[in-house]
C-alpha positions in Angstrom: -1.0 -2.7 90.0 1.8 -1.3 88.3 0.0 1.6 85.6 2.2 4.1 84.5 6.3 4.3 84.5 8.5 7.1 84.3 12.1 6.8 83.6 15.1 6.1 81.5 15.2 3.9 78.9 18.5 1.8 79.2 17.8 -0.9 76.8 16.2 -1.3 73.8 15.6 -4.5 72.1 12.4 -4.6 70.2 9.6 -6.0 71.6 11.5 -5.8 75.0 12.3 -2.9 76.9 14.6 -2.0 80.2 13.6 1.2 82.0 15.2 2.7 85.0 12.7 4.5 87.4 14.7 5.4 90.9 17.8 2.8 90.3 15.2 -0.5 90.0 14.8 -1.9 86.3 12.1 -2.5 85.1 11.6 -4.9 82.0 8.3 -4.3 79.4 7.1 -5.4 76.5 5.8 -3.1 74.1 4.4 -2.8 70.7 5.8 -1.6 67.4 4.0 1.2 67.4 4.7 2.4 70.8 8.7 1.3 69.9 8.9 4.2 67.3 7.3 6.4 69.0 9.9 6.2 72.0 12.7 8.8 72.3 16.3 7.8 72.5 18.3 5.7 74.5 19.0 7.5 77.9 16.2 9.5 77.6 13.0 10.2 79.9 9.6 8.0 78.7 6.6 8.0 80.6 4.4 4.8 79.8 1.0 3.4 80.4 1.4 -0.3 81.8 -0.8 -3.3 82.3 0.6 -5.6 84.4 -0.5 -9.5 83.6 0.3 -12.5 86.4 0.9 -16.1 85.4 1.6 -19.0 87.4 5.0 -19.0 85.7 5.4 -15.4 85.0 4.8 -12.1 85.9 4.6 -9.5 82.4 4.8 -5.9 82.5 3.3 -4.5 79.3 4.0 -0.8 78.0 1.8 1.4 75.8 3.1 5.2 74.9 -0.7 6.6 75.7 -3.8 5.4 77.6 -5.8 4.8 74.1 -3.8 1.9 73.2 -3.2 0.6 76.5 -7.2 0.6 76.3 -7.2 -1.6 73.3 -5.0 -4.0 74.5 -7.2 -4.8 77.7 -10.0 -4.7 75.3 -7.8 -7.3 72.9 -7.4 -9.2 75.3 -11.1 -9.8 77.1 -12.0 -11.0 73.7 -12.3 -14.6 73.2 -8.9 -16.7 72.0 -6.9 -13.4 72.5 -3.8 -13.0 74.7 -1.4 -11.0 75.4 1.0 -12.1 72.9 -1.2 -11.8 70.0 -2.7 -7.9 71.4 1.0 -7.2 70.6 0.9 -8.5 67.3 -1.9 -6.7 66.3 -0.9 -3.5 68.2 2.8 -4.0 66.2 0.9 -4.3 62.8 -1.2 -1.7 62.9 -2.2 1.7 64.8 -5.4 1.5 66.9 -7.4 3.9 64.3 -6.3 1.4 61.6 -7.6 -1.6 63.3 -10.9 0.2 64.4 -11.3 1.0 60.6 -11.0 -2.7 60.2 -13.5 -3.3 62.8 -16.1 -0.8 61.0 -15.6 -2.1 57.6 -15.6 -5.7 58.8 -12.4 -6.5 57.2 -11.2 -10.0 58.4 -9.6 -10.3 55.7 -6.3 -7.2 57.1 -6.5 -8.9 60.0 -5.8 -12.3 59.1 -2.1 -11.2 57.8 -1.0 -10.7 61.4 0.4 -13.5 63.3 -1.3 -16.0 64.9 -4.5 -14.3 63.6 -7.0 -16.8 61.8 -10.0 -16.0 60.1 -12.1 -17.4 62.9 -10.3 -15.6 65.3 -11.1 -12.2 63.0 -14.2 -12.7 62.5 -14.9 -13.1 66.5 -12.6 -10.0 66.9 -14.9 -8.0 64.9 -18.4 -9.6 66.5 -16.9 -8.9 70.4 -15.4 -5.5 69.9 -16.7 -3.5 67.1 -19.5 -1.9 69.2 -17.0 -1.7 72.3 -14.6 0.2 70.5 -16.1 2.6 68.2 -15.7 6.2 71.3 -11.9 5.3 71.4 -10.4 8.0 69.1 -6.8 8.3 69.3 -5.1 10.9 67.1 -2.3 9.4 63.9 1.1 8.5 65.6 3.4 10.7 64.3 5.6 9.3 61.7 8.8 7.3 62.8 11.9 9.4 62.1 15.7 9.1 62.2 17.3 11.6 64.3 20.4 11.6 62.2 22.7 11.2 64.9 24.1 7.9 65.2 23.4 6.8 61.8 24.7 3.3 61.1 27.6 4.1 59.0 29.4 0.3 58.5 28.1 -3.3 57.0 28.6 -4.7 60.8 25.9 -2.1 61.7 24.2 -2.9 59.7 24.2 -6.7 60.5 23.6 -6.0 64.2 20.4 -3.9 63.1 19.2 -6.7 60.4 19.3 -9.4 63.0 17.5 -7.0 65.8 15.1 -6.8 63.6 14.8 -10.1 62.3 14.7 -11.1 66.0 12.1 -8.7 66.9 9.6 -9.9 64.3 10.4 -13.7 65.2 9.5 -12.3 68.6 5.4 -10.9 67.4 4.6 -14.4 66.2 6.2 -14.2 62.4 8.1 -16.8 60.8 12.0 -17.0 60.8 12.1 -17.3 57.1 9.5 -14.6 56.7 11.3 -12.1 59.1 14.1 -12.5 56.9 13.0 -11.7 53.8 10.8 -8.8 54.6 13.8 -7.5 56.6 15.9 -7.9 53.3 13.5 -6.2 51.0 12.9 -3.4 53.5 16.3 -2.6 53.4 16.7 -3.1 50.0 14.1 -0.2 49.7 15.6 2.1 52.5 19.5 1.4 51.7 22.2 1.5 54.4 21.7 4.3 56.8 18.7 3.3 58.6 17.9 1.9 62.4 16.4 -1.2 63.1 12.8 0.4 64.2 12.7 1.4 60.7 13.5 -2.1 59.3 11.1 -3.6 61.1 8.3 -0.7 60.8 8.7 -1.4 56.7 8.9 -5.2 56.8 5.7 -4.8 59.1 3.7 -2.7 56.9 4.5 -5.2 54.0 3.3 -8.1 55.7 0.1 -6.9 56.6 -0.5 -5.0 53.2 0.9 -7.6 51.3 
């Protein structure tokens, strides 16, 4: 079992990462909440991981803290929830927001996440409400641009837009939904933004809408 990685971020392609650990590159899939809190490319990062072995693949999932990993592990134990859906949930909500949905029994909010239907949302509330009441996590800091390498051309923005749309599709949203949400986010944020910030605002609009 691989439980933790410490290494250099050498690739970011939301929701996938490539981490160099002493010359070995680990492919890791992460939630967008983790992505928003990562350091810049080329810097060191510590991720807590969960290793999944299937007949057709071996997958490594990474989390910025133990609380998010604990929630992921609780989610995949719930009936009808696999790793892909769990990552979508953790991308659409923070740990505290998800726990709040359980406490309020807010199934409607959960159904805005791709792949989560009404029955699945209701089942999550029933199965996880009591199990997660002691899970506490400080709210993650708001993602902020560093200001060092902001895009300054239409070509840059096209690339960031495409990357953001691709990340949303990977999380389960339909291409039409992804394109519309990213375009709306771009209109609100303007030109000098990263793909991560486009993803963040697009996700927020789809989950809250």
